[in-house]
Amino acid sequence: MTMDSAARQAPGRSRTSSNQATPIPDYDAWATDSSSRWWLQHMLAESGVDALDDRHVERLRAVGTVVGSVHMRDAADRANRNDPTLQAWDGYGSRIDDVRFDPAWDEVFGAVNSSGVCGLPWLDERAGYLVRAAAMEQWARLDIGVMCPVTMTGAAVPVLLRDEDGPGAEMARRILDAAAAGTGRDHPSMGMAMTEPQGGSDLSGSSTVAIDQGDGTFLLHGHKWFVSHAVADALLVLAREPGVGEGSRGLSCFLVHGWLEDGSRNGIELQRLKDKLGTRSLASCEVVLDGARATRIGEPGRGVPTIIEMVVHTRMDCTIGNAGILARAVGEAVNHCRTRSAFGARLVDQPLMRMVLADLLLEREASLAIAYEVARGFQVADRVTRLVTAVAKYWVTRRAVQGCIECVETLGGSGYTEEFVLARLYRDAQVNSTWEGSGNVMAL
């Protein structure tokens, strides 16, 4: 026997590990989620809808198959490991202000858009909000970074529709037509630009100005501090019209297309990408508006009340999104405990661990109940929905962060490593408690 062969047979040289949790294989995320199916059916009944149309049933089945696939889960991981990069200039010295994404981002983004979620509330007035909530909660388990532009695109529709025969309504029709057709990667997208360096959520000191050109258009000049998905087809932007008013009452809402008809950038300069704690797949930018051509949406000086309708919708999705993140995290924790043993028994059979898992499952159930209740409020146009949405966002997003921490601890050292998805889920859950107003900001 040679030394090499002896070494290969020596104890301790095994290349496989025993007592390790097994990866979750392909599964149907919707078919195996009895809780989500129950809450959807319950809230549909509460909204006066007896049963889902077959097309919605097939839609949710298709979403569940994609979300549960190993291929798509790996794609979401790649999109977060390979950060987007800013390409401000091309090789010939021309300013292009573009962002390059990993192909995995395009794959996940296209899959989400192809499910038509951006248009469901307006394409089906009976059940659209609730079906959308079910689909979005599933998609959020993959990657909340990709969900951000999807959320903003759908949330912008009611604001754009106010511009009845103008560019806003035209953009809304593009979005709804793409959603109805199941358009994937080429689906039009929206973003919004409100916060500035000097104020953050306090918009009263916003200094971006809109100069009336006398032809129904404006030129915008200013600095926006945090713009998620600045490479969207169009942005809703708050800017100040001189002479309209002081503080937040002087702000109007404007539609700014990302590119002009000749293909050049519309006065939107991307200064840098934010180096964020989580949502690494999402290109959040600092933006300078240098003569960006825009049209006003809504009345002069009514920008905050106009855009707040978009904000209320995105707050709903913060709630739904963190319900999905928590569902994924709890699923990973349960899988680990079912297949890992310690001190003579599987973790799932250890009394203390069973108590931890039971508590996590209750948290997950509560987050689902609240998320679906918010969606039901939108479905039936409940008058208190705006208030309930803010409260739900505060509670569910904060509790999901704590739940993810518990799930990380359930996996022990493995949960703390980047090889497992829980570290990303924990980081990503933080964004929804901050985005669209942290707890204290919403209460002000």
XYZ file of C-alpha atoms in Angstrom:
444
model
C 0.000 0.000 0.000
C 1.386 3.370 -0.965
C 1.493 6.260 1.467
C -1.081 8.130 -0.611
C -3.557 5.244 -0.556
C -3.023 4.778 3.184
C -3.726 8.442 3.736
C -6.892 8.186 1.695
C -8.121 5.327 3.878
C -7.056 6.827 7.189
C -9.756 7.705 9.725
C -10.849 11.327 9.617
C -10.235 11.699 5.882
C -13.863 11.303 4.848
C -14.987 13.843 2.262
C -18.614 13.614 3.323
C -20.014 14.992 6.567
C -22.416 13.124 8.783
C -25.242 14.674 10.796
C -25.564 17.672 8.482
C -28.886 19.166 7.472
C -29.813 18.384 3.877
C -30.563 21.178 1.376
C -34.197 21.787 0.523
C -34.872 20.229 -2.919
C -37.282 21.516 -5.565
C -40.729 21.987 -4.074
C -43.988 23.794 -4.804
C -44.017 26.794 -2.469
C -47.727 27.457 -2.983
C -49.048 23.890 -2.860
C -47.137 23.181 0.361
C -48.220 26.414 2.079
C -51.586 25.620 3.626
C -51.484 28.785 5.759
C -51.239 31.182 2.812
C -53.939 29.304 0.930
C -56.243 29.435 3.962
C -55.732 33.149 4.574
C -56.296 33.952 0.919
C -59.549 31.997 0.839
C -60.683 33.513 4.153
C -60.017 37.104 3.054
C -61.661 36.490 -0.315
C -64.796 35.359 1.512
C -64.588 38.436 3.764
C -64.467 40.526 0.578
C -67.527 38.831 -0.921
C -65.651 36.581 -3.360
C -66.650 32.922 -3.234
C -63.815 31.401 -5.242
C -60.799 32.314 -7.324
C -60.939 32.346 -11.093
C -59.057 29.461 -12.673
C -56.511 31.875 -14.168
C -55.548 33.079 -10.693
C -55.284 29.518 -9.403
C -52.925 28.695 -12.258
C -51.005 31.922 -11.667
C -50.326 31.073 -8.017
C -49.399 27.494 -8.864
C -46.903 28.751 -11.422
C -45.414 31.222 -8.938
C -45.069 28.514 -6.297
C -43.248 26.199 -8.688
C -40.730 28.892 -9.642
C -40.191 30.153 -6.081
C -39.560 26.639 -4.788
C -37.130 25.630 -7.508
C -33.466 25.166 -6.635
C -32.547 26.912 -9.890
C -34.377 30.129 -9.040
C -33.220 30.141 -5.417
C -29.649 29.857 -6.693
C -30.290 32.692 -9.154
C -31.481 34.947 -6.324
C -28.327 34.128 -4.372
C -26.125 34.962 -7.374
C -27.893 38.276 -7.878
C -26.973 39.197 -4.302
C -23.398 37.904 -4.397
C -22.602 39.777 -7.618
C -23.506 43.378 -6.827
C -24.712 45.722 -9.575
C -22.071 48.136 -10.835
C -22.345 51.761 -11.918
C -21.173 52.633 -15.416
C -21.321 56.428 -15.524
C -19.248 56.766 -18.706
C -18.680 54.682 -21.793
C -15.286 53.931 -23.301
C -15.477 56.988 -25.547
C -15.928 59.453 -22.696
C -19.671 59.941 -23.092
C -21.871 60.022 -20.014
C -24.333 57.104 -20.072
C -25.382 56.766 -16.392
C -26.215 53.084 -16.532
C -26.136 50.182 -14.089
C -24.989 46.676 -15.012
C -26.713 43.780 -13.262
C -25.726 40.151 -12.983
C -27.751 38.042 -15.472
C -29.328 36.322 -12.470
C -31.035 39.614 -11.565
C -32.606 39.766 -15.024
C -33.800 36.193 -14.674
C -35.505 36.727 -11.320
C -36.849 40.159 -12.297
C -38.307 38.742 -15.493
C -39.923 35.818 -13.695
C -41.645 38.083 -11.170
C -42.937 40.470 -13.826
C -44.205 37.643 -16.016
C -46.682 36.741 -13.255
C -48.493 40.040 -13.865
C -48.399 41.210 -10.241
C -47.914 44.899 -11.115
C -51.359 45.176 -12.648
C -53.550 42.719 -10.760
C -55.502 45.234 -8.606
C -56.598 47.143 -11.729
C -57.068 44.146 -13.998
C -59.314 42.345 -11.495
C -61.250 44.663 -9.200
C -62.900 41.749 -7.359
C -59.820 39.904 -6.103
C -56.741 41.580 -7.570
C -55.245 42.977 -4.377
C -55.598 39.676 -2.517
C -54.222 37.520 -5.330
C -51.369 39.977 -5.695
C -50.640 39.735 -1.954
C -50.458 35.944 -2.220
C -48.084 36.100 -5.183
C -45.905 38.870 -3.725
C -45.533 37.022 -0.417
C -44.267 34.033 -2.371
C -41.889 36.082 -4.536
C -40.461 37.872 -1.491
C -39.016 34.556 -0.330
C -36.595 34.682 -3.259
C -35.189 38.195 -3.124
C -36.642 41.358 -1.620
C -34.191 43.441 -3.675
C -35.839 42.417 -6.932
C -39.235 43.055 -5.350
C -38.464 46.758 -4.801
C -38.896 47.949 -8.424
C -41.825 45.561 -8.863
C -43.462 47.113 -5.813
C -42.850 50.690 -6.966
C -44.140 49.972 -10.456
C -47.462 48.662 -9.202
C -47.731 51.326 -6.505
C -47.243 54.114 -9.054
C -50.251 53.073 -11.143
C -52.979 54.834 -9.083
C -50.908 58.029 -9.076
C -50.243 57.874 -12.815
C -53.917 57.290 -13.572
C -54.681 60.726 -12.112
C -53.036 62.271 -15.172
C -56.100 61.350 -17.194
C -55.064 62.074 -20.776
C -51.435 62.932 -20.173
C -48.098 61.110 -20.059
C -48.932 59.655 -16.634
C -51.990 57.793 -17.847
C -50.036 56.638 -20.890
C -47.336 55.193 -18.620
C -49.998 53.487 -16.502
C -51.476 51.895 -19.627
C -48.037 50.608 -20.627
C -47.638 48.995 -17.209
C -51.106 47.433 -17.207
C -50.777 46.166 -20.782
C -47.430 44.549 -19.926
C -48.902 42.978 -16.785
C -51.867 41.587 -18.710
C -49.541 40.155 -21.353
C -47.190 38.594 -18.794
C -44.225 40.578 -20.097
C -41.014 39.531 -18.353
C -37.682 41.331 -18.439
C -38.942 44.094 -20.748
C -41.769 45.048 -18.381
C -41.772 48.866 -17.860
C -40.662 49.860 -14.377
C -41.131 52.837 -12.078
C -39.145 54.390 -9.259
C -39.523 57.392 -7.003
C -37.217 60.154 -5.807
C -38.222 62.063 -2.693
C -35.477 62.219 -0.064
C -32.625 64.722 -0.223
C -29.322 64.945 1.693
C -30.480 67.662 4.056
C -33.818 66.203 5.092
C -34.362 62.486 4.588
C -37.997 61.794 5.441
C -38.558 65.450 6.382
C -39.517 66.758 2.962
C -40.257 70.338 4.011
C -36.708 71.475 3.233
C -36.517 69.868 -0.210
C -34.537 72.090 -2.566
C -34.999 70.392 -5.945
C -36.630 72.984 -8.193
C -38.939 72.662 -11.186
C -38.673 75.402 -13.811
C -41.837 75.845 -15.873
C -41.063 75.803 -19.611
C -44.446 77.208 -20.591
C -45.345 74.214 -22.755
C -46.650 71.889 -20.069
C -43.190 70.593 -19.207
C -40.691 71.479 -16.492
C -36.931 71.177 -16.098
C -35.859 69.716 -12.752
C -32.615 70.582 -10.974
C -31.563 69.083 -7.644
C -29.978 66.291 -5.641
C -31.852 63.169 -4.528
C -30.159 61.189 -1.787
C -31.667 57.703 -2.014
C -33.296 56.515 -5.222
C -34.040 52.822 -5.472
C -33.848 51.521 -9.041
C -32.826 54.813 -10.631
C -32.580 52.980 -13.968
C -36.361 52.631 -14.079
C -38.211 53.652 -17.221
C -39.627 56.591 -15.284
C -39.525 58.181 -11.830
C -42.050 60.052 -9.728
C -40.131 63.002 -8.269
C -40.972 65.667 -5.702
C -39.723 69.125 -6.653
C -40.462 72.701 -5.661
C -42.266 75.077 -7.983
C -41.075 78.636 -7.240
C -43.831 80.830 -5.834
C -46.254 77.986 -5.108
C -45.748 77.755 -1.349
C -43.410 77.163 1.565
C -42.269 73.914 3.161
C -43.884 70.711 1.971
C -46.832 72.718 0.581
C -44.571 74.071 -2.130
C -43.757 70.626 -3.515
C -45.351 69.161 -6.616
C -45.169 65.643 -8.040
C -43.530 65.157 -11.440
C -43.171 62.300 -13.892
C -39.615 62.049 -15.221
C -38.880 59.533 -17.957
C -35.452 57.962 -17.672
C -34.523 58.444 -21.307
C -35.432 60.898 -24.051
C -36.820 59.862 -27.422
C -33.333 59.894 -28.962
C -32.153 57.321 -26.400
C -30.066 59.737 -24.328
C -30.406 60.127 -20.577
C -33.037 62.640 -19.467
C -30.828 64.809 -17.261
C -30.473 62.034 -14.657
C -26.907 61.626 -13.412
C -26.116 58.626 -11.207
C -23.508 59.776 -8.684
C -22.858 56.522 -6.852
C -24.461 53.278 -5.718
C -25.253 52.974 -2.032
C -23.188 50.380 -0.145
C -26.077 48.919 1.833
C -26.438 46.426 4.666
C -28.848 44.308 2.634
C -30.768 44.182 -0.656
C -27.375 43.921 -2.325
C -28.940 42.945 -5.645
C -30.774 46.283 -5.852
C -29.030 49.331 -7.302
C -29.919 52.135 -4.876
C -28.436 55.369 -6.185
C -27.601 58.927 -5.288
C -28.908 61.034 -8.163
C -28.409 64.554 -9.490
C -31.156 65.982 -11.687
C -29.585 68.345 -14.202
C -32.362 69.705 -16.364
C -34.465 66.542 -16.322
C -37.569 67.166 -18.433
C -40.771 66.392 -16.541
C -44.542 66.756 -16.511
C -46.578 67.505 -13.407
C -48.905 64.882 -11.931
C -51.658 66.423 -9.827
C -52.096 69.988 -8.643
C -49.281 72.480 -7.945
C -48.121 72.284 -4.338
C -49.971 68.998 -3.790
C -46.996 66.754 -4.446
C -46.899 65.091 -1.042
C -50.626 64.175 -0.965
C -50.280 62.953 -4.559
C -47.275 60.706 -4.064
C -48.439 59.473 -0.642
C -50.866 57.153 -2.438
C -47.849 55.412 -3.913
C -46.201 55.342 -0.481
C -49.242 53.717 1.150
C -49.151 50.967 -1.472
C -45.432 50.385 -0.965
C -45.978 50.219 2.803
C -48.429 47.411 2.172
C -45.706 45.593 0.260
C -43.205 46.144 3.076
C -45.630 44.190 5.255
C -46.221 41.480 2.659
C -42.512 41.298 1.851
C -41.385 40.692 5.406
C -44.123 38.108 5.869
C -42.514 36.300 2.931
C -38.981 36.718 4.274
C -40.045 35.309 7.635
C -41.784 32.378 5.936
C -38.570 31.511 4.077
C -36.455 31.873 7.220
C -38.757 29.691 9.312
C -38.821 27.071 6.551
C -35.022 26.950 6.555
C -34.965 26.616 10.355
C -37.527 23.811 10.387
C -35.673 21.929 7.645
C -32.436 22.161 9.639
C -34.048 20.900 12.822
C -35.731 17.985 11.090
C -32.467 16.623 9.703
C -29.882 17.604 12.338
C -29.351 15.738 15.619
C -27.800 16.871 18.887
C -27.472 15.211 22.284
C -29.014 11.965 21.140
C -32.096 13.230 19.300
C -33.140 15.216 16.279
C -33.318 18.915 17.059
C -36.997 18.967 16.165
C -37.592 16.366 18.906
C -35.798 18.351 21.605
C -38.466 19.998 23.824
C -36.795 23.412 24.022
C -36.205 23.550 20.290
C -39.802 22.552 19.641
C -40.860 25.542 21.729
C -38.642 27.845 19.664
C -40.017 26.486 16.390
C -43.602 26.707 17.638
C -43.047 30.356 18.545
C -41.542 31.071 15.125
C -44.453 29.392 13.365
C -46.894 31.496 15.382
C -45.003 34.653 14.406
C -45.130 33.585 10.792
C -48.878 32.899 11.009
C -49.499 36.287 12.614
C -47.516 38.089 9.918
C -49.567 36.348 7.229
C -52.839 37.250 8.933
C -51.867 40.919 9.168
C -50.536 41.084 5.603
C -53.702 39.570 4.158
C -55.871 41.859 6.297
C -54.075 44.890 4.874
C -54.590 43.568 1.338
C -58.286 42.994 2.123
C -58.558 46.619 3.243
C -57.248 47.764 -0.126
C -59.548 45.314 -1.904
C -62.725 46.691 -0.321
C -61.458 50.301 -0.063
C -61.769 50.344 3.727
C -61.554 53.930 5.018
C -59.052 53.061 7.757
C -56.680 51.187 5.436
C -54.107 53.991 5.333
C -53.760 53.952 9.131
C -53.894 50.166 9.410
C -51.196 49.830 6.749
C -48.759 52.016 8.690
C -49.376 50.092 11.918
C -49.059 46.742 10.129
C -45.828 47.793 8.450
C -44.338 48.819 11.785
C -45.305 45.612 13.568
C -44.682 42.953 10.926
C -41.388 44.364 9.675
C -39.959 44.691 13.182
C -41.121 41.236 14.256
C -39.759 39.641 11.088
C -36.283 40.989 11.868
C -36.425 39.405 15.313
C -37.752 36.186 13.819
C -34.845 36.027 11.375
C -32.405 36.460 14.260
C -34.000 33.477 16.002
C -33.781 31.419 12.812
C -30.077 32.267 12.462
C -29.501 31.031 16.008
C -31.444 27.860 15.254
C -28.805 26.923 12.692
C -25.980 27.886 15.039
C -22.685 28.734 13.369
C -23.954 27.703 9.940
C -26.699 30.302 10.142
C -24.086 33.003 10.656
C -22.252 32.176 7.423
C -22.916 33.490 3.933
C -23.165 29.945 2.553
C -26.660 29.778 4.029
C -29.490 32.103 3.009
C -30.420 33.159 6.552
C -27.705 35.808 6.794
C -29.123 37.484 3.680
C -32.710 37.176 4.877
C -31.801 38.841 8.167
C -30.087 41.750 6.400
C -32.856 42.136 3.863
C -35.610 42.134 6.488
C -34.092 45.303 7.933
C -34.875 47.348 4.830
C -38.647 47.085 5.107
C -38.669 48.440 8.650
C -36.816 51.526 7.358
C -38.065 51.945 3.792
C -41.110 54.220 3.394
C -40.695 55.543 6.908
C -39.316 53.922 10.026
C -41.642 53.531 13.002
C -41.165 56.989 14.499
C -41.323 58.717 11.111
C -44.694 57.121 10.303
C -46.009 58.270 13.687
C -45.028 61.925 13.125
